[in-house]
Amino acid sequence: MYKILFTIVFSIITMFCAAQSKTDKTLSKPKIVVGLVIDQMRWDYLYRFADRYGTAGFKRLMTKGYNFENAFIPYVPSYTAVGHSTIYTGSVPAIDGIVGNNWWEKSISKNMYCTSDSTVQSVGGSDLAGKMSPRNMYANTIGDELRLSNNFKSKVIGIALKDRGAILPAGHGANAAYWYDESNGKFITSTYYTDALPQWVNEFNAKDKVTGYMEKNWNTLYPVNTYTQSTTDEKAYESGLYGLTGTSFPYATSSIIKEKYSTFKTTPYASSYTFDFAKDAIRGEKLGRGAATDMLTVSISSTDYAGHSFGPNSIEIEDTYLRLDQDIADFLSFLDAQYGAGNYLFFLSADHGAAHVPGFLAENKMLGGFYSEIALEKELTAALNKKFGSDKIVANAQNYQVYLNDAVVAGLSEPKAVVEQFIIDYLLKQPFVTHAYRSKDLQITNVAEPLRSKLSNGYFPKRTGDIQFLLLPGYFDGWGKGTTHGLWNPYDTHIPLLFFGWGINPGSTHREVYMTDIAPTIAAKLKIQMPNGTVGKALVEVTE
């Protein structure tokens, strides 16, 4: 009898303790969430250069974390600002209003830069670089929700060379965002966040680490003839480094004087420099040391600058990613030392990919090409002037869209619909254009899925052009050297997505997921509300 009673009591106690332990685990939080976005990182870079990656960088994230192999951007256009806002809002341009890096702001008939804000002042740098804030973004971020969840006890800080890569991820209520001013080689901010740089930022800037990095020059990590995943070194369709001639190693960056701070952005040392600053931010702000979970958003911008200049198949890009792998390994080791492995939640993704350089495609008998947006606008304006007697009909052309000057069009003898149809017909005559239509007529336009949904997700009436046009695969707006991005194709929209650390079990899936799923996944992990414009879904592979 006593034995049975003892067994029952023991079982109840055991069950209670197990339940209590499970509850404690459910309520526990990571010390910090770190988001790492690699600007212009194509998904295939995880594998193209894998043979020469170490075990502690990308491979650690892939083998010890969870790998979403089929993560996609669910909108058009695929630009830097849009990618960064989408990752952290879980939203799309149709809701958060970030429809490009730039757009024609119809309410004021002026071109608008995504983070431009004339109401704030620069702190630590030039007016041109510093008058920035997140006010053009109409949705909040996961960092905003984190701060709202605990009455602003969490700290949220954004860091990148690019202002848009620091400001948009950090959100509206961030404690700080810091970006690089190429006029002085320093990290700066704006009065949106503070009236003076913290001491730790001033101390970092005073070291002038940029000069030290540039004095190293840029040569390949390994003998140049071992870079078998790339083309030969010197290519006429590569842009090279500003301030130097030629497009082959070694690059004598130490000889660059006048353009030193701007050219630095294109070297792989700018990645190391960004991580240096991120480490100092963690130490200087004591991130992850309080009772509440903090958040640090880091964007590596140098990969985008190098990608535009040299293209995906260059030795420069291969070397850039081999060096980035080492930087990531070092940063993860730093986080381990600061918080303990498994005590921080980390994710890696990209804001977009990149197309192959048309010159590279041509020499390998593959299709692709470029056109000049400026030339197209000029030629279209001339055609409109000849037809309707005005050279002011087009207000702007960008983001593969044409914006009309409504006041001018209203004064024409022909109705707006006739003018729009003329532009559509003109665009369809271009050999590289596949579709052209009134943006507002997307739902009745013969555009195949899933492209229709991506275009719809990118449509914000007050900021989207009147006419949208689509291109043949492999084509883009360019100038003959290097490459770019911005379209719907997989090379621009298939991105890496890796979760690692706190509460993440190793694994992978080829299930199709989307950039918009990142923010709600973090919200689910932290048990906080998702951002107010979120359209994505929590990824059950890492939340359950």
XYZ file of C-alpha atoms in Angstrom:
544
model
C 0.000 0.000 0.000
C 2.736 2.428 1.048
C 4.741 1.466 -2.009
C 1.811 2.256 -4.295
C 1.161 5.574 -2.501
C 4.865 6.471 -2.737
C 4.852 5.686 -6.462
C 1.803 7.903 -7.048
C 3.215 10.828 -5.056
C 6.621 10.482 -6.729
C 4.985 10.462 -10.180
C 2.972 13.597 -9.390
C 6.072 15.438 -8.147
C 8.041 14.344 -11.210
C 5.292 15.492 -13.549
C 5.030 18.832 -11.744
C 8.782 19.429 -11.942
C 8.847 18.493 -15.621
C 5.948 20.840 -16.305
C 7.626 23.606 -14.304
C 10.896 23.050 -16.180
C 9.068 23.208 -19.508
C 7.335 26.436 -18.443
C 10.622 27.993 -17.370
C 12.185 27.062 -20.709
C 9.209 28.502 -22.585
C 9.405 31.807 -20.715
C 13.166 32.173 -20.974
C 14.542 34.634 -23.510
C 17.864 35.014 -25.321
C 20.177 37.708 -24.046
C 20.294 39.331 -27.467
C 18.925 38.891 -30.970
C 21.474 39.552 -33.710
C 20.311 39.950 -37.289
C 22.997 39.787 -39.982
C 22.003 40.824 -43.508
C 24.572 40.358 -46.274
C 23.891 42.927 -48.981
C 23.641 41.289 -52.445
C 24.352 37.761 -51.231
C 22.976 35.248 -53.710
C 21.759 32.010 -52.108
C 24.180 29.940 -54.179
C 27.197 31.619 -52.553
C 26.575 29.315 -49.583
C 27.637 26.436 -51.814
C 29.736 27.838 -54.662
C 32.604 28.708 -52.355
C 31.915 26.094 -49.657
C 35.018 24.004 -50.374
C 37.160 26.859 -49.057
C 34.977 28.050 -46.215
C 36.213 27.197 -42.746
C 34.130 25.267 -40.223
C 33.335 28.195 -37.924
C 31.603 30.676 -40.256
C 28.957 29.886 -42.864
C 29.389 26.149 -42.291
C 28.790 26.484 -38.555
C 25.530 28.301 -39.254
C 24.499 25.686 -41.808
C 25.373 22.586 -39.763
C 24.501 23.801 -36.265
C 21.603 26.047 -37.275
C 18.457 25.710 -39.344
C 18.784 26.298 -43.086
C 15.819 27.418 -45.201
C 17.088 26.508 -48.656
C 14.194 28.033 -50.592
C 13.724 31.494 -49.118
C 12.484 34.122 -51.563
C 11.724 37.808 -51.832
C 7.930 38.100 -52.391
C 7.802 41.489 -54.136
C 9.252 43.628 -56.921
C 11.529 45.620 -57.044
C 14.327 43.785 -55.215
C 16.439 46.670 -53.952
C 18.468 47.252 -50.790
C 16.077 49.512 -48.891
C 13.115 47.283 -49.661
C 14.911 44.147 -48.530
C 15.999 45.639 -45.239
C 12.576 47.068 -44.443
C 10.826 43.809 -45.362
C 13.102 41.580 -43.283
C 12.469 43.555 -40.124
C 8.825 44.588 -40.645
C 7.595 41.298 -42.078
C 5.704 43.522 -44.476
C 5.884 44.437 -48.174
C 6.241 47.746 -50.073
C 2.487 47.848 -50.704
C 2.033 48.329 -46.956
C 5.206 49.862 -45.516
C 5.734 52.312 -48.410
C 9.421 51.530 -49.052
C 9.100 50.895 -52.793
C 12.766 51.342 -53.717
C 15.992 53.000 -52.702
C 14.526 56.054 -54.423
C 11.151 56.891 -55.896
C 9.198 59.817 -57.303
C 7.204 61.257 -54.395
C 3.985 62.257 -56.121
C 2.740 64.484 -53.279
C 5.634 66.907 -53.732
C 6.674 66.073 -57.322
C 10.245 65.366 -56.278
C 12.593 62.433 -56.167
C 12.750 60.919 -52.683
C 15.535 58.892 -51.108
C 14.227 56.167 -48.817
C 15.664 57.504 -45.540
C 15.968 61.191 -46.411
C 14.651 63.537 -43.699
C 15.120 67.305 -43.959
C 13.835 67.822 -40.403
C 16.876 66.241 -38.738
C 20.552 67.160 -38.604
C 23.725 65.172 -39.059
C 25.612 64.079 -35.951
C 29.293 63.422 -36.569
C 29.342 63.868 -40.329
C 28.298 65.832 -43.376
C 24.778 67.166 -43.905
C 24.455 65.113 -47.076
C 25.170 61.859 -45.247
C 23.481 62.626 -41.955
C 20.024 64.042 -42.632
C 18.374 60.636 -42.367
C 15.668 58.843 -40.383
C 13.118 55.987 -40.743
C 10.120 58.331 -41.155
C 9.431 57.313 -44.783
C 8.734 53.744 -43.620
C 5.083 53.349 -42.599
C 5.304 50.092 -40.624
C 7.194 49.298 -37.453
C 9.881 46.646 -37.021
C 10.478 43.633 -34.841
C 12.860 45.825 -32.833
C 10.044 48.316 -32.257
C 7.800 45.513 -31.043
C 10.537 44.209 -28.773
C 10.797 47.616 -27.097
C 7.019 47.967 -26.875
C 6.740 44.517 -25.269
C 8.588 45.498 -22.106
C 8.001 49.241 -21.799
C 11.199 50.083 -23.683
C 13.605 48.174 -21.446
C 15.203 46.456 -24.481
C 17.912 48.254 -26.406
C 17.799 48.154 -30.215
C 20.703 49.363 -32.367
C 21.254 49.230 -36.135
C 24.667 49.255 -37.865
C 25.714 49.315 -41.523
C 27.902 51.222 -43.933
C 24.730 52.218 -45.801
C 22.328 54.517 -43.982
C 19.340 52.521 -45.243
C 20.950 49.289 -44.040
C 21.213 50.677 -40.506
C 18.115 52.861 -40.177
C 15.305 50.769 -41.648
C 16.147 47.531 -39.760
C 16.495 49.347 -36.435
C 13.029 50.866 -36.781
C 11.262 53.947 -35.479
C 11.848 53.481 -31.767
C 15.477 52.332 -31.902
C 17.967 53.591 -29.360
C 20.413 54.295 -32.177
C 21.410 53.667 -35.765
C 24.915 54.268 -37.099
C 26.131 54.429 -40.685
C 29.285 55.319 -42.580
C 30.105 58.775 -43.936
C 32.455 58.379 -46.870
C 33.461 62.055 -46.639
C 35.318 61.470 -43.355
C 35.569 57.685 -42.943
C 33.570 57.676 -39.688
C 30.369 56.195 -38.334
C 27.713 58.855 -37.858
C 24.052 59.237 -36.913
C 21.376 61.949 -36.908
C 19.443 64.043 -34.394
C 16.517 61.681 -34.880
C 18.370 59.486 -32.366
C 20.702 61.754 -30.391
C 22.360 65.167 -30.331
C 25.871 63.801 -29.787
C 27.762 60.600 -30.520
C 28.431 58.394 -27.487
C 31.979 58.315 -26.187
C 32.580 54.779 -27.433
C 31.670 55.849 -31.007
C 33.996 58.848 -30.828
C 36.781 56.599 -29.570
C 36.195 54.142 -32.398
C 36.189 56.905 -35.017
C 39.351 58.461 -33.594
C 41.314 55.304 -34.429
C 40.820 55.918 -38.193
C 40.813 52.170 -38.791
C 39.919 52.761 -42.439
C 43.404 54.091 -43.139
C 44.935 51.084 -41.417
C 42.898 48.667 -43.485
C 43.634 50.455 -46.758
C 47.365 50.337 -46.038
C 47.168 46.528 -46.136
C 46.362 46.600 -49.883
C 44.013 43.964 -51.282
C 45.465 40.737 -52.559
C 43.861 37.318 -52.663
C 43.838 35.171 -49.538
C 45.200 32.258 -51.546
C 47.266 32.059 -54.759
C 45.186 33.708 -57.456
C 45.422 30.699 -59.778
C 43.537 28.565 -57.215
C 40.320 30.581 -57.552
C 38.709 28.010 -59.789
C 35.113 29.107 -59.123
C 35.765 32.383 -60.927
C 36.710 33.764 -64.315
C 40.221 34.867 -65.157
C 41.248 37.999 -63.311
C 41.265 40.878 -65.801
C 37.909 41.462 -67.472
C 36.806 44.446 -69.543
C 33.256 44.175 -68.199
C 34.371 44.720 -64.578
C 34.442 48.214 -63.067
C 37.408 47.970 -60.732
C 38.143 50.157 -57.717
C 37.640 53.920 -57.763
C 41.036 55.625 -57.752
C 42.903 52.729 -59.353
C 43.292 51.491 -62.921
C 42.789 47.882 -64.006
C 40.627 45.099 -62.634
C 43.161 42.536 -61.448
C 44.992 41.670 -58.248
C 46.807 42.989 -56.340
C 44.999 46.270 -55.653
C 47.302 48.913 -54.209
C 44.693 50.483 -51.955
C 47.436 52.135 -49.904
C 48.145 54.417 -52.870
C 44.622 55.859 -52.892
C 44.516 59.252 -51.208
C 41.670 61.419 -52.457
C 39.121 58.620 -52.872
C 40.330 56.546 -49.904
C 37.215 56.700 -47.743
C 34.779 56.098 -50.598
C 36.792 53.319 -52.279
C 37.140 51.557 -48.931
C 33.452 50.556 -49.108
C 34.163 48.204 -52.045
C 36.983 46.302 -50.326
C 36.416 43.242 -48.127
C 38.078 45.151 -45.280
C 34.871 47.181 -44.962
C 33.180 44.003 -43.744
C 35.801 43.571 -41.026
C 35.408 47.241 -40.139
C 31.640 46.859 -39.732
C 32.085 43.875 -37.434
C 34.698 45.837 -35.464
C 32.108 48.537 -34.882
C 29.419 45.994 -33.993
C 31.676 44.504 -31.313
C 32.325 47.945 -29.848
C 28.570 48.632 -29.884
C 27.959 45.462 -27.872
C 30.629 46.436 -25.360
C 29.912 50.167 -25.295
C 26.141 49.806 -24.913
C 26.392 46.694 -22.716
C 23.972 44.934 -25.031
C 22.619 41.668 -23.667
C 23.593 42.552 -20.110
C 20.207 43.700 -18.813
C 17.103 41.881 -17.703
C 15.426 42.335 -21.098
C 16.462 40.911 -24.473
C 18.327 43.422 -26.649
C 18.625 43.504 -30.439
C 21.467 44.369 -32.782
C 20.939 44.606 -36.541
C 24.079 44.444 -38.678
C 24.189 44.812 -42.453
C 27.322 44.096 -44.468
C 27.231 46.617 -47.310
C 30.675 46.083 -48.848
C 29.511 42.882 -50.551
C 27.019 44.933 -52.556
C 29.562 47.536 -53.631
C 31.959 44.789 -54.733
C 29.186 42.847 -56.428
C 28.095 45.835 -58.499
C 31.676 46.502 -59.585
C 32.895 42.996 -60.344
C 29.909 40.648 -60.656
C 29.155 37.185 -59.228
C 31.765 35.313 -61.271
C 34.786 37.439 -60.430
C 37.786 36.477 -58.359
C 37.087 39.615 -56.348
C 33.702 38.279 -55.230
C 35.083 34.839 -54.455
C 37.804 36.407 -52.320
C 35.291 38.753 -50.689
C 33.180 35.827 -49.504
C 36.133 33.764 -48.335
C 37.169 36.720 -46.195
C 33.594 37.320 -45.059
C 33.442 33.700 -43.906
C 36.392 34.411 -41.633
C 34.767 37.611 -40.356
C 31.556 35.750 -39.508
C 33.507 33.021 -37.719
C 35.308 35.651 -35.673
C 32.053 37.447 -34.843
C 30.321 34.246 -33.740
C 33.310 33.460 -31.532
C 32.989 36.941 -30.041
C 29.284 36.382 -29.328
C 30.113 33.014 -27.718
C 32.600 34.735 -25.427
C 30.195 37.535 -24.550
C 27.049 35.520 -23.902
C 27.858 31.834 -24.068
C 27.019 29.619 -27.025
C 23.283 29.100 -27.256
C 22.367 32.204 -25.281
C 21.893 34.484 -28.280
C 19.470 34.189 -31.199
C 21.154 34.816 -34.540
C 19.896 34.871 -38.095
C 21.578 35.492 -41.440
C 19.867 36.526 -44.645
C 20.262 38.888 -47.606
C 18.331 41.863 -48.936
C 18.583 40.628 -52.559
C 20.843 38.758 -54.954
C 22.379 39.850 -58.264
C 22.318 39.088 -61.979
C 25.286 37.749 -63.904
C 27.240 40.410 -65.753
C 25.940 40.534 -69.357
C 29.508 40.521 -70.677
C 30.183 37.290 -68.807
C 26.997 35.746 -70.189
C 27.884 36.791 -73.734
C 31.339 35.247 -73.651
C 29.722 31.987 -72.514
C 26.972 32.038 -75.187
C 24.209 32.788 -72.701
C 21.457 35.363 -73.012
C 21.404 38.633 -71.136
C 21.933 42.317 -71.636
C 21.387 45.818 -70.377
C 19.830 49.097 -71.385
C 20.176 52.667 -70.127
C 17.221 53.969 -68.127
C 18.416 57.519 -68.735
C 18.605 56.975 -72.481
C 15.210 55.272 -72.525
C 13.601 58.195 -70.702
C 15.222 60.663 -73.097
C 14.065 58.737 -76.182
C 10.550 58.275 -74.757
C 10.324 61.989 -73.970
C 11.275 62.829 -77.566
C 8.623 60.457 -78.913
C 5.964 61.940 -76.630
C 6.944 65.450 -77.622
C 6.605 64.557 -81.289
C 3.200 62.930 -80.728
C 1.608 65.259 -78.160
C 3.645 68.461 -78.393
C 5.154 68.424 -74.891
C 8.497 67.277 -73.502
C 7.251 67.472 -69.886
C 4.875 64.517 -69.911
C 7.287 62.132 -68.144
C 8.019 63.304 -64.618
C 10.479 60.512 -63.852
C 11.558 57.012 -64.883
C 13.087 54.604 -62.372
C 12.538 51.206 -60.738
C 11.365 49.907 -64.155
C 8.461 52.335 -63.972
C 7.404 55.548 -65.708
C 5.887 58.392 -63.670
C 3.658 60.895 -65.476
C 3.373 64.620 -64.830
C -0.365 64.708 -64.145
C -0.647 68.487 -64.420
C 0.941 68.467 -67.866
C -1.077 65.470 -69.037
C -4.299 67.143 -67.879
C -3.542 70.082 -70.167
C -3.160 67.963 -73.307
C -5.851 67.661 -75.944
C -5.747 63.862 -75.633
C -7.019 62.062 -72.485
C -4.552 60.441 -70.084
C -5.514 56.935 -71.209
C -4.321 57.720 -74.751
C -0.984 59.005 -73.451
C -0.541 55.925 -71.252
C -1.300 53.587 -74.125
C 1.231 55.380 -76.313
C 3.894 54.838 -73.643
C 2.930 51.178 -73.262
C 3.123 50.620 -77.007
C 6.476 52.412 -77.148
C 7.927 50.267 -74.359
C 6.679 47.035 -75.905
C 8.647 47.870 -79.051
C 11.885 47.675 -77.067
C 13.528 44.270 -77.657
C 14.256 43.724 -73.962
C 10.710 44.502 -72.689
C 8.248 41.612 -72.267
C 5.309 43.367 -70.601
C 4.156 46.942 -70.097
C 0.916 47.983 -68.432
C -0.790 50.587 -66.251
C 0.310 49.821 -62.709
C -3.223 50.172 -61.395
C -4.418 47.619 -63.975
C -2.155 44.818 -62.759
C -5.008 42.534 -61.742
C -6.482 42.552 -65.260
C -3.093 42.292 -66.996
C -1.898 39.017 -68.478
C 1.035 38.474 -66.118
C 1.732 34.951 -64.884
C 1.833 33.911 -61.261
C 3.770 34.118 -59.031
C 5.037 37.282 -60.704
C 1.625 38.942 -60.439
C 1.640 38.577 -56.652
C 5.162 39.953 -56.411
C 4.187 42.977 -58.471
C 1.074 43.484 -56.372
C 3.121 43.321 -53.175
C 5.336 46.083 -54.577
C 2.504 48.416 -55.567
C 2.019 51.478 -53.335
C -0.189 53.909 -55.320
C 1.264 57.127 -53.907
C 4.834 56.082 -54.738
C 4.614 53.634 -57.639
C 4.904 54.801 -61.231
C 1.934 55.004 -63.609
C 3.434 52.493 -66.045
C 5.293 49.312 -65.066
C 7.397 47.286 -67.496
C 9.114 43.903 -67.253
C 12.293 42.642 -68.894
C 13.618 39.464 -70.432
C 15.571 37.269 -67.962
C 19.189 38.382 -67.700
C 18.464 42.009 -68.665
C 18.583 45.073 -66.457
C 19.159 48.803 -66.362
C 22.940 49.245 -66.504
C 25.855 50.834 -68.281
C 27.959 47.978 -69.646
C 30.220 47.165 -66.701
C 29.429 45.251 -63.536
C 25.956 44.149 -62.564
C 22.900 45.044 -60.523
C 19.591 43.685 -59.209
C 15.995 44.780 -58.788
C 13.854 42.294 -60.698
C 11.758 39.217 -59.892
C 14.102 36.545 -61.231
C 15.591 33.885 -58.916
C 19.101 35.317 -59.229
C 17.742 38.514 -57.637
C 15.202 37.038 -55.220
C 16.484 33.641 -53.981
C 18.242 34.489 -50.716
C 19.950 32.606 -47.874
C 18.082 32.253 -44.579
C 19.742 30.660 -41.567
C 18.661 30.669 -37.910
C 21.203 29.771 -35.243
C 21.689 29.736 -31.483
C 19.048 30.101 -28.778
C 16.225 27.611 -29.180
C 17.326 26.514 -32.670
C 17.740 22.828 -33.468
C 19.888 21.893 -36.491
C 18.052 21.041 -39.673
C 17.057 22.177 -43.132
C 14.082 22.294 -45.464
C 13.378 22.954 -49.127
C 9.909 24.225 -48.296
C 9.372 27.585 -49.980
C 9.398 30.410 -47.433
C 9.672 34.164 -47.733
C 11.620 37.133 -46.486
C 8.419 38.344 -44.793
C 8.506 35.287 -42.489
C 11.629 36.386 -40.598
C 10.088 39.045 -38.341
C 7.037 36.993 -37.268
C 9.340 34.054 -36.546
C 11.429 36.157 -34.179
C 8.223 37.493 -32.620
C 7.005 33.951 -32.033
C 10.334 32.915 -30.525
C 10.313 35.895 -28.146
C 6.573 35.617 -27.477
C 5.878 39.210 -28.447
C 3.506 40.789 -30.952
C 4.595 40.745 -34.573
C 5.178 44.123 -36.328
C 2.039 46.034 -37.287
C 2.386 45.582 -41.063
C 3.392 41.919 -41.037
C 2.040 39.658 -43.772
C 4.471 36.770 -43.236
C 4.054 33.674 -41.071
C 6.153 32.217 -38.281
C 8.404 29.411 -39.501
C 7.305 26.365 -37.524
C 10.582 24.559 -38.164
C 12.270 26.871 -35.644
C 9.335 27.924 -33.448
C 8.046 24.490 -32.418
